[in-house]
Coordinates of C-alpha atoms and ligand atoms in Angstrom, one line a residue:
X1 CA 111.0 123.2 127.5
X2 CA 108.4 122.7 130.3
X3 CA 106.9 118.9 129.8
X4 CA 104.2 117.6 131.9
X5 CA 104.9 113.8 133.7
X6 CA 101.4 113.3 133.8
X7 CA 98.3 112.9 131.5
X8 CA 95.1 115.0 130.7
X9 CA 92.6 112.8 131.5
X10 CA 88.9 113.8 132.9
X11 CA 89.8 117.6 133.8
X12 CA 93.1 117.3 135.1
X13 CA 96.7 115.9 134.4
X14 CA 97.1 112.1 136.2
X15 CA 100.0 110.0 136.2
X16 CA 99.7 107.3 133.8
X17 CA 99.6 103.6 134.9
X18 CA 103.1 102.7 133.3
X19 CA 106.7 103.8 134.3
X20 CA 107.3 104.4 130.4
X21 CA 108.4 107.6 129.2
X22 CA 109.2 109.2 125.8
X23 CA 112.1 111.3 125.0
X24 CA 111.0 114.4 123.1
X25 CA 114.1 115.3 121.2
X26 CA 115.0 118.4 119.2
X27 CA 115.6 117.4 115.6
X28 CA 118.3 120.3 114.8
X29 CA 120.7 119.5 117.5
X30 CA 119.4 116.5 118.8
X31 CA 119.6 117.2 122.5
X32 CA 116.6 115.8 125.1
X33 CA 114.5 118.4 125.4
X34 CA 111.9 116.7 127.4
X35 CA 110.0 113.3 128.5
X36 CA 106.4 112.4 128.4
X37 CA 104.8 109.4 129.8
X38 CA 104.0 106.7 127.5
X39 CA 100.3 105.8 127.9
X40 CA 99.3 101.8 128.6
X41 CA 96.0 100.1 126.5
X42 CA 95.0 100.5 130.7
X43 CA 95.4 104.8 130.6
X44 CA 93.6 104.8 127.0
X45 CA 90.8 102.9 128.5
X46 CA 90.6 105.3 131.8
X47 CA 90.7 108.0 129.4
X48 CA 87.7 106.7 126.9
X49 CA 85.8 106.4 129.6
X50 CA 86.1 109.9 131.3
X51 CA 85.3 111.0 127.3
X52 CA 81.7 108.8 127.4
X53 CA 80.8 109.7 130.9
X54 CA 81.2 113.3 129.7
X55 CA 79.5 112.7 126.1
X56 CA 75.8 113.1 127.4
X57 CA 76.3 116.7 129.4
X58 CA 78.7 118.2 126.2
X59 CA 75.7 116.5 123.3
X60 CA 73.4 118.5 125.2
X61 CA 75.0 121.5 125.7
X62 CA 73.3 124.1 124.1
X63 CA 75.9 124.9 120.7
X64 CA 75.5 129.0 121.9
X65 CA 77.5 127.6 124.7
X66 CA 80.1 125.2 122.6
X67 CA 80.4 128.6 120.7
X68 CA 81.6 130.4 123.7
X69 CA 83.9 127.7 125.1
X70 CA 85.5 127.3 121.7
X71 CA 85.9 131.3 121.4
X72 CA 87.9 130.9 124.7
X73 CA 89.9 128.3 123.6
X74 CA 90.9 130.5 120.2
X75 CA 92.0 133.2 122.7
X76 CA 93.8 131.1 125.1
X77 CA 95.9 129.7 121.8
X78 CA 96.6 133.0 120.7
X79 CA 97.6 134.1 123.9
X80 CA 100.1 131.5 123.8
X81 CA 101.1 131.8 120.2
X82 CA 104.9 132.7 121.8
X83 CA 105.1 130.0 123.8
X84 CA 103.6 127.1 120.8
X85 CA 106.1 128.8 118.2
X86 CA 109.0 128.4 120.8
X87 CA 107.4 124.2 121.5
X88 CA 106.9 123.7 117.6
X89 CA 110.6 125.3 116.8
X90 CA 111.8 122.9 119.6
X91 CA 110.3 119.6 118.8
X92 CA 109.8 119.8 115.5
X93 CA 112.8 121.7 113.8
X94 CA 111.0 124.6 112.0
X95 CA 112.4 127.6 111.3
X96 CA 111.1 130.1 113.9
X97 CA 109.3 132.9 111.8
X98 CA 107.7 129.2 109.9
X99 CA 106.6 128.2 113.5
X100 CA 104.6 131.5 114.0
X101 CA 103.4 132.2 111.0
X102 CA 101.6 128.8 110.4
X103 CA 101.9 126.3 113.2
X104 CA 100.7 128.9 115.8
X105 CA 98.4 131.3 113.7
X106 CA 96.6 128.6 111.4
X107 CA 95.3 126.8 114.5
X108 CA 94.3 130.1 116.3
X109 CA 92.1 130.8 112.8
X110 CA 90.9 126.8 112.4
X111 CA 89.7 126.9 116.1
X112 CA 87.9 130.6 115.7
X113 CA 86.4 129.2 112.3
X114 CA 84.6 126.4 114.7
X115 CA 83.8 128.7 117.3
X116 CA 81.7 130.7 114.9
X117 CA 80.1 127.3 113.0
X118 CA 79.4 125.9 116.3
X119 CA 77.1 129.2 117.0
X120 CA 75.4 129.6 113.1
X121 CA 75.4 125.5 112.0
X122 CA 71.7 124.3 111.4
X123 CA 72.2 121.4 113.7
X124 CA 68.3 121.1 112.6
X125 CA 66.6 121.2 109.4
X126 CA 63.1 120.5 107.8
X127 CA 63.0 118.3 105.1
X128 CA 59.3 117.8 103.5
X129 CA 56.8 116.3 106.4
X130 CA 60.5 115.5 108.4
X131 CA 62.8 117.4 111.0
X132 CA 66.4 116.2 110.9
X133 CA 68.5 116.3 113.8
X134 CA 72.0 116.5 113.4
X135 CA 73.4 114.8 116.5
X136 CA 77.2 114.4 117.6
X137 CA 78.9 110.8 116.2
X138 CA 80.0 110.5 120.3
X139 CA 83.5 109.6 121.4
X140 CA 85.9 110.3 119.3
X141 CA 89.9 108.6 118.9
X142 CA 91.8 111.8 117.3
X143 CA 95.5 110.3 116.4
X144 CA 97.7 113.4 114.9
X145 CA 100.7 113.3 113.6
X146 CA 104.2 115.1 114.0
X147 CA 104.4 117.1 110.9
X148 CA 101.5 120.5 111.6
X149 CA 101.2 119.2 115.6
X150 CA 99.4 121.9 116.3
X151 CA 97.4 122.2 113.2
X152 CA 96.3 118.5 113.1
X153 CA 94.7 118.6 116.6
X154 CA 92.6 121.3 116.4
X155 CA 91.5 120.0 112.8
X156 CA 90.0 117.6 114.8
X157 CA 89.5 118.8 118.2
X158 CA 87.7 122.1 117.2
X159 CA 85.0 120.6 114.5
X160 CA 84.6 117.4 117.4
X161 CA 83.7 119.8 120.2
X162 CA 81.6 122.0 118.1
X163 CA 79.5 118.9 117.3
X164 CA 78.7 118.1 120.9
X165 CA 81.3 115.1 120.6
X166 CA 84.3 114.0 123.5
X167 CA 87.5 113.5 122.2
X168 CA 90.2 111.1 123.3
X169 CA 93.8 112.6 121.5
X170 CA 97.0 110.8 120.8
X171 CA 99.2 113.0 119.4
X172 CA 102.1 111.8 117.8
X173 CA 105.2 110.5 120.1
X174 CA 107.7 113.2 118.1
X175 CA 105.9 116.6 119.1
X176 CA 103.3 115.6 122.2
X177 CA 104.9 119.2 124.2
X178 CA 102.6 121.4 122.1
X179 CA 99.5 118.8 122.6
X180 CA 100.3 119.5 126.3
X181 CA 99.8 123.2 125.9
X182 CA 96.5 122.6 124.0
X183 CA 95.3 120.7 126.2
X184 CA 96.2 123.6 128.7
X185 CA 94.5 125.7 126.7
X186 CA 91.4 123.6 126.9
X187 CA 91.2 123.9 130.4
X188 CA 91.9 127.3 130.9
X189 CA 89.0 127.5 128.0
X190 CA 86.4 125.9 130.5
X191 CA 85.8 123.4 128.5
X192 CA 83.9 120.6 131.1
X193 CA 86.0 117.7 132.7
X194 CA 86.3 114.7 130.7
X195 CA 85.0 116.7 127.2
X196 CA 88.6 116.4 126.0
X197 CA 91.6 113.9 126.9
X198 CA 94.8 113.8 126.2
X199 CA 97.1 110.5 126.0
X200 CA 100.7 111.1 125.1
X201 CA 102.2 107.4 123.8
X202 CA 103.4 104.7 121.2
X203 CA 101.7 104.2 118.2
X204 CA 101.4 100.5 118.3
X205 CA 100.6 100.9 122.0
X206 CA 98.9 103.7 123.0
X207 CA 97.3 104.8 119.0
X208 CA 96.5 101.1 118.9
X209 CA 94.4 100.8 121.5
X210 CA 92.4 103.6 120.7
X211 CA 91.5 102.8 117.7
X212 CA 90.6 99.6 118.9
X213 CA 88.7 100.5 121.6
X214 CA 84.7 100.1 121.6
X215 CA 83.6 102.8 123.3
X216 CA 85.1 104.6 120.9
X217 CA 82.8 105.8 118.1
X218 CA 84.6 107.7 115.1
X219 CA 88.2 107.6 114.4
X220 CA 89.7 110.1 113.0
X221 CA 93.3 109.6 111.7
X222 CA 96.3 111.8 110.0
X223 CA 99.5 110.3 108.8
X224 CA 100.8 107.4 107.0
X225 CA 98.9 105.5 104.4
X226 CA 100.6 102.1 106.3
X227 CA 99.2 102.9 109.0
X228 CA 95.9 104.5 108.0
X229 CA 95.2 101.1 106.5
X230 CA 94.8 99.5 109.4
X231 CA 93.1 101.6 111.1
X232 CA 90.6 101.6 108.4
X233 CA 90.5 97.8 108.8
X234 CA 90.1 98.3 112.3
X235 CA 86.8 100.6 112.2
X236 CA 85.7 98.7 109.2
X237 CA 85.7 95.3 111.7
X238 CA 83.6 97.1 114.3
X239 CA 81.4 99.2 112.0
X240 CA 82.9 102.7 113.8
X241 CA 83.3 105.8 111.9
X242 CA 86.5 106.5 110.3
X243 CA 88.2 109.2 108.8
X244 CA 91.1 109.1 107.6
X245 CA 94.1 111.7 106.3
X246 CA 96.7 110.2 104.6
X247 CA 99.7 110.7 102.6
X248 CA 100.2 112.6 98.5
X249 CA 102.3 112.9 96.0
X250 CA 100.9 116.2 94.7
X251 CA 101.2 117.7 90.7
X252 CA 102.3 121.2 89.9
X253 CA 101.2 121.6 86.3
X254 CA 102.5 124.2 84.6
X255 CA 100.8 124.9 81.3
X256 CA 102.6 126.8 78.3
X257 CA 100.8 129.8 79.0
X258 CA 102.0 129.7 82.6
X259 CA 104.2 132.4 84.2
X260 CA 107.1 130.1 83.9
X261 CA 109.5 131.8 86.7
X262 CA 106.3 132.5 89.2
X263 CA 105.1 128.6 89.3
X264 CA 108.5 127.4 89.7
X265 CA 109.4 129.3 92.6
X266 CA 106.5 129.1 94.4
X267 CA 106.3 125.4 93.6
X268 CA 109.9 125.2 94.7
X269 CA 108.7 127.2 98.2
X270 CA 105.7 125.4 98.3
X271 CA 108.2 122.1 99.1
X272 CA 110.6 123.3 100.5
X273 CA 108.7 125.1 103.1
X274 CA 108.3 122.8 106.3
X275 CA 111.3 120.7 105.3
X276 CA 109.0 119.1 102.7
X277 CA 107.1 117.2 105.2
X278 CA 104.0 118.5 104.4
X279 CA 101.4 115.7 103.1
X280 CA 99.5 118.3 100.4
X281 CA 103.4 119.2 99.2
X282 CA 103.8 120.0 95.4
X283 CA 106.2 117.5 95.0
X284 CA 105.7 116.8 91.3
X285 CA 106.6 120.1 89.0
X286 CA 105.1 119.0 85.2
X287 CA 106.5 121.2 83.1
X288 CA 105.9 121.1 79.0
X289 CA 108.9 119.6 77.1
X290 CA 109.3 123.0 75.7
X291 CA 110.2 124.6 78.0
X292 CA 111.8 122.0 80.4
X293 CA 115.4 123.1 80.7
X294 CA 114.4 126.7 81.6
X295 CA 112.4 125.5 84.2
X296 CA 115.1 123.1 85.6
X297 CA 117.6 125.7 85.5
X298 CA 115.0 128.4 87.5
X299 CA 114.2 125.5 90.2
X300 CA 118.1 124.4 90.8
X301 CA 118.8 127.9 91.4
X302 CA 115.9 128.6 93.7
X303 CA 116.8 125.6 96.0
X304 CA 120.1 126.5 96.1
X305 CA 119.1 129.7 97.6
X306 CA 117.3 128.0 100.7
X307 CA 121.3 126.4 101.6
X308 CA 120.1 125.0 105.3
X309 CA 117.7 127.9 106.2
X310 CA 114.9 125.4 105.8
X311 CA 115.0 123.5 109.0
X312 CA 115.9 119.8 109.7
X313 CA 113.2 117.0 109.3
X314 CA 112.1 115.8 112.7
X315 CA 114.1 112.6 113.4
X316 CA 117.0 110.6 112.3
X317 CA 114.8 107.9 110.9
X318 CA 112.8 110.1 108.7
X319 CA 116.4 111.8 107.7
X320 CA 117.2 108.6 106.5
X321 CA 113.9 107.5 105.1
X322 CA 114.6 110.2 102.9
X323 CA 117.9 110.2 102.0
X324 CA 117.2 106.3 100.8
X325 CA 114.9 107.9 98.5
X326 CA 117.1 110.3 97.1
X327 CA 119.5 107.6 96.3
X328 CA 117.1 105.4 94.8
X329 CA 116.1 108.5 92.1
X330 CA 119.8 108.7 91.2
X331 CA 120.0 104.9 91.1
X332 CA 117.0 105.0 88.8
X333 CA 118.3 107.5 86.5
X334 CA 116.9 110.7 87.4
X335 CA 119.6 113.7 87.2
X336 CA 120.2 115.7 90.6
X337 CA 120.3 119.5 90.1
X338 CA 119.9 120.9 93.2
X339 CA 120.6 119.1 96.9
X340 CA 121.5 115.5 97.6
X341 CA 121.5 112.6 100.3
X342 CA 124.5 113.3 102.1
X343 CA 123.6 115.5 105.3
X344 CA 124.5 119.5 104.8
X345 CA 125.3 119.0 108.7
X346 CA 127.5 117.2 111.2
X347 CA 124.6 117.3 113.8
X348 CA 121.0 117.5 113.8
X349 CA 118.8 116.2 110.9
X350 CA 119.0 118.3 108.1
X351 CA 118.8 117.5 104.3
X352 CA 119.8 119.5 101.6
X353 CA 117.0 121.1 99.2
X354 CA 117.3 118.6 96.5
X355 CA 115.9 118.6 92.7
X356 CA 115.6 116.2 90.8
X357 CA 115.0 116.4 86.9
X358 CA 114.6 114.3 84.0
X359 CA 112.1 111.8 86.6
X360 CA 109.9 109.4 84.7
X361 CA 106.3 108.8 85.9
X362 CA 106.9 105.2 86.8
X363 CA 110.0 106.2 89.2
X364 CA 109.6 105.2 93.0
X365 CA 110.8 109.1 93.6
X366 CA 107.4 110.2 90.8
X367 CA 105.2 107.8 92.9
X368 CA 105.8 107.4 96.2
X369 CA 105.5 110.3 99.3
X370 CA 108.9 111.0 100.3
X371 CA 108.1 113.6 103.2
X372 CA 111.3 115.6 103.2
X373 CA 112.8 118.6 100.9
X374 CA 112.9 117.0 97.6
X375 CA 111.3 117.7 93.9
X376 CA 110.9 116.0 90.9
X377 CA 110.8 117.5 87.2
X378 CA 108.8 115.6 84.7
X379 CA 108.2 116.6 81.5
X380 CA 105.1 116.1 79.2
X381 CA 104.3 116.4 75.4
X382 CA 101.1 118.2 75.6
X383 CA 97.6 118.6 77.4
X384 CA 96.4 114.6 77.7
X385 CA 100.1 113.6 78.6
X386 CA 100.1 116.1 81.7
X387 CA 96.9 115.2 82.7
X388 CA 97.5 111.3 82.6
X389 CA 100.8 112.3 84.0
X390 CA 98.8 114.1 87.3
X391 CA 96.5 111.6 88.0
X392 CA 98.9 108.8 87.5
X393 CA 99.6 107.9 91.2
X394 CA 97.6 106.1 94.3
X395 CA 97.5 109.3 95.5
X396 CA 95.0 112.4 95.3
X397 CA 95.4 114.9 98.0
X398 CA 96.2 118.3 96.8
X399 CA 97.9 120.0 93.5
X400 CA 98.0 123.1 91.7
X401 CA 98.1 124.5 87.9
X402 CA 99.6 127.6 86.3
X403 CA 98.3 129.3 83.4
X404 CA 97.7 132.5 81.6
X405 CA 94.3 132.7 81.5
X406 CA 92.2 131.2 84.8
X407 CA 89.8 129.9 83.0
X408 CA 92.5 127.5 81.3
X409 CA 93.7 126.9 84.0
X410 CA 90.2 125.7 85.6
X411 CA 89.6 123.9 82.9
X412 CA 92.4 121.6 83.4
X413 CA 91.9 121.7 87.2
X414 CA 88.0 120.6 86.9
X415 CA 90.0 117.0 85.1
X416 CA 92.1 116.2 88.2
X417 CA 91.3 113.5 90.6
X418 CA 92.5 115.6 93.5
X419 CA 90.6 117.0 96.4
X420 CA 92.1 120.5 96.2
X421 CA 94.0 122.5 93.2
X422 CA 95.5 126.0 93.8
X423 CA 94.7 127.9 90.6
X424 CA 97.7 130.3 89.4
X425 CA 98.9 130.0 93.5
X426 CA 95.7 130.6 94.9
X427 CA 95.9 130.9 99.1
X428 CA 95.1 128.5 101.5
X429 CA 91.5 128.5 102.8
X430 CA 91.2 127.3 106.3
X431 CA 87.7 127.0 105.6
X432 CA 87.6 124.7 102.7
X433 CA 87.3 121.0 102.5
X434 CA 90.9 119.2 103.0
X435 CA 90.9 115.8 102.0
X436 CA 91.8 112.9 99.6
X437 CA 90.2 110.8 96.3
X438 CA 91.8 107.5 96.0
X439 CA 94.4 106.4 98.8
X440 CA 94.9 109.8 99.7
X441 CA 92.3 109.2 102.3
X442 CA 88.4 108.9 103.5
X443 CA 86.7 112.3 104.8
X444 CA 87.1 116.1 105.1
X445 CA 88.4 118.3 107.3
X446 CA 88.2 122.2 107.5
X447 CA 85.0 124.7 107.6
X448 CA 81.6 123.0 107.5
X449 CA 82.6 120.1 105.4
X450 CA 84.8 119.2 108.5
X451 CA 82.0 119.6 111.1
X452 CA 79.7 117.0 109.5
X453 CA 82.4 114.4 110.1
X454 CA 81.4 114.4 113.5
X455 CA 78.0 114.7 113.1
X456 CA 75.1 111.6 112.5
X457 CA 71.3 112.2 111.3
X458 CA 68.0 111.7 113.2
X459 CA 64.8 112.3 111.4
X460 CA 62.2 113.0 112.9
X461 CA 58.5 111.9 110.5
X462 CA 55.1 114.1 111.1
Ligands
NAD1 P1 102.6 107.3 111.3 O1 101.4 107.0 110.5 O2 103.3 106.1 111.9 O3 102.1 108.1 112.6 C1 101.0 109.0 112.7 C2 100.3 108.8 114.0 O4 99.8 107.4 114.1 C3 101.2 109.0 115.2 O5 100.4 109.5 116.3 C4 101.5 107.5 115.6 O6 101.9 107.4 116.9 C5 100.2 106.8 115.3 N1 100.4 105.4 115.0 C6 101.5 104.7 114.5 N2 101.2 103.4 114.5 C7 100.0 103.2 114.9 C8 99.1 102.1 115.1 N3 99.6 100.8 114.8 N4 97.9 102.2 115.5 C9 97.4 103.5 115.8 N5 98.2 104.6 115.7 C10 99.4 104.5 115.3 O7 103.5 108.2 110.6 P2 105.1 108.4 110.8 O8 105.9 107.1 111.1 O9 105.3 109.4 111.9 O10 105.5 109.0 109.4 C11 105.8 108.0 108.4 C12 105.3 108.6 107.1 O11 104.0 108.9 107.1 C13 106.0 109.9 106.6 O12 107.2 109.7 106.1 C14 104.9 110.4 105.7 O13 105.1 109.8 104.4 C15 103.7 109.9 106.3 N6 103.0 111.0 107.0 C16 102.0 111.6 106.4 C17 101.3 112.6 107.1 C18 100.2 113.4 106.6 O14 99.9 114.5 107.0 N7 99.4 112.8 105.6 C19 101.8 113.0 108.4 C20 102.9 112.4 109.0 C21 103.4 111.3 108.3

């Protein structure tokens, strides 16, 4: 894998200002596959100030012109969709065809999405005797995590640009080779010196001190809720913008009328797929008491059927972050049908596609975001108990209900405090509004929902 020794800061890659350097390991057989320099508070600052000298020349670049830099930079990612797949695969641990069909495609479509917004948004509108402005927030810290690398960036990169903003990015330390190659594709895309930055480093070091940093304006965050939290403490201290996209513990309700053997196994994929490590994950299957055992039986045998084919979770610390959880359901009662904590493999991190049924709501494994291939069956009585069942975590990120009529189905959905419900295993949008109520985070991303992030209002009074 081809790694850069250097970072992207102000239009070209520079060595960074420490002798520090990260090892980028590959998660399935745990061989080096790389190093990256790990960026000092000193690079981060270098780097924020290449993104405000360049803030005044992108802000007033006509968006007709945004447009066509972003439409370059949706080619040079698809042009490279090989190459990412092959970097994701690497650092990561997904399963190739995985890798292509979602952490190389999605981001081609997210930044294409911008590229059109960027050319038809009404950065300008009349309201009564005023004109509203809508101007770019400035600077923005983009921290990303591991889990969609590629995905996460360009959530936040794309929507930035199109607003006129300058973006300083710290990707996360586990996957920062496919930031590299965005940010190549950046450059290749024309986009102006100093517009976008790239800082490969620590959390607590180099994430840190962007956040922290004044001259940053908006903060825009994905990953944990720990961490997320102080962030958002940190913003809230200097009275900077904050977004913030954190963790979930997702419901699959499955209502009597439901398909049974359709919503389990696409609630069963929709876990399993990434390794679990997905934050909007199904992770919670509510099935009526009636017809409990039928489902258990359907989702044991369709995790058994993944065997090791799912990938390995990216590091040994998550691997065991997750097999402490699994342990902890079967310490607090909850009957494994599918899967288990002890590793399917001698090397590299794998975990077994494990199901868990007769889980409890108040359970650590019903409550808390595990991030790795494992499901929980609860049962419920009827409607109210599902319901109260659903919305009965800190969380509210995604979720999804099954029924035989759509409008039931709705119905139920309209009562969830979630900020997105597949209906009957509706498709992902890349256009609609991604996001959290309650602790699942602050903010949208996605479409035009995700633009205004990045945007503030001037009015103008005649
Ligand atoms: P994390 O929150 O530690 O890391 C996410 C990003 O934040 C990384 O770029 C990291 O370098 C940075 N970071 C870490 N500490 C920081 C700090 N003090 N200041 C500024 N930036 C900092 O997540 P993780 O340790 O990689 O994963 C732990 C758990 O987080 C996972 O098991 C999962 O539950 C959750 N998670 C959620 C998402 C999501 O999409 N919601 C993504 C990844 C992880």
């Amino acid at each position: 894998m081809k790694a850069h020794d250097a970072l992207y800061v102000d239009g070209a890659w520079r060595p960074a200002s420490g002798p520090e350097l990260i090892d980028v390991v590959n998660p399935a057989d745990e061989q080096v596959i790389g190093q990256v320099p790990a960026a000092t508070a000193e690079d981060v600052d270098t780097a924020v100030r290449a993104a405000r000298a360049a803030l005044p020349g992108w802000a007033a670049t006509p968006p007709a012109e945004r447009a066509a830099r972003l439409t370059a930079l949706r080619d040079a990612l698809a042009a490279r969709k090989d190459e990412i797949a092959d970097t994701v695969t690497a650092e990561l641990g997904s399963p190739l065809s995985f890798s292509k069909n979602v952490h190389a495609a999605v981001p081609v479509a997210v930044a294409g999405s911008y590229a059109e917004l960027a050319a038809s948004y009404a950065f300008e509108e009349r309201i009564g005797n005023s004109v509203v402005h809508h101007e770019p927030v400035g600077v923005v810290g983009a921290i990303t995590p591991w889990n969609y690398p590629l995905h996460q960036i360009v959530a936040k990169v794309a929507p930035a640009l199109a607003a006129g903003c300058t973006v300083v990015l710290k990707p996360a330390e586990d996957t920062p080779l496919v930031a590299q190659l965005f940010a190549e594709a950046v450059h290749e895309a024309g986009v102006p010196a100093g517009v976008f930055n790239l800082v490969t480093g620590l959390g607590p070091v180099a994430g840190q001190a962007l956040a922290e940093h004044p001259g940053v304006d908006l903060v825009s965050f994905t990953g944990s809720t720990a961490v997320g939290r102080r962030i958002g403490a940190i913003a809230g201290a200097a009275v900077k913008r904050v977004a913030l996209e954190l963790g979930g513990k997702s419901a699959n309700v499955i209502l009597p009328s439901a398909d049974l053997a359709k919503a389990v196994n696409v609630g069963v994929a929709n876990v399993m797929s990434n390794s679990g490590q997905t934050c909007s994950a199904w992770t919670r299957m509510l099935v009526h008491e009636d017809q409990y055992d039928e489902a258990v039986a359907l989702a044991a045998a369709a995790a058994a059927k993944y065997g090791d084919r799912i990938g390995p979770v990216v590091n040994a610390k998550q691997r065991e972050r997750v097999a402490g959880y699994i342990d902890q359901g079967v310490t607090e009662g909850a009957r494994l049908v599918a899967g288990g904590s002890e590793p399917p493999r001698e090397k590299g991190y794998f975990v077994s596609p494990t199901v868990f049924a007769d889980v409890t709501p108040e359970m650590t494994i019903a409550q808390e975001e595990i991030f790795g291939p494992v499901l929980s069956l609860l049962r419920y009585r009827d409607e109210e108990d599902a319901l109260r069942i659903a919305n009965g975590t800190v969380y509210g990120l995604a979720g999804a209900v099954w029924a035989g009529d759509e409008a039931e189905a709705v119905a139920f959905a309209r009562r969830m405090d979630t900020g997105q419900v597949d209906i009957n295993g509706g498709r992902f949008n890349p256009l609609a509004p991604f996001g959290g109520y309650k602790q699942s985070g602050v903010g949208r991303e996605l479409g035009p929902h995700g633009l205004t992030e990045y945007l503030q209002t001037k009015s103008f009074q005649f």
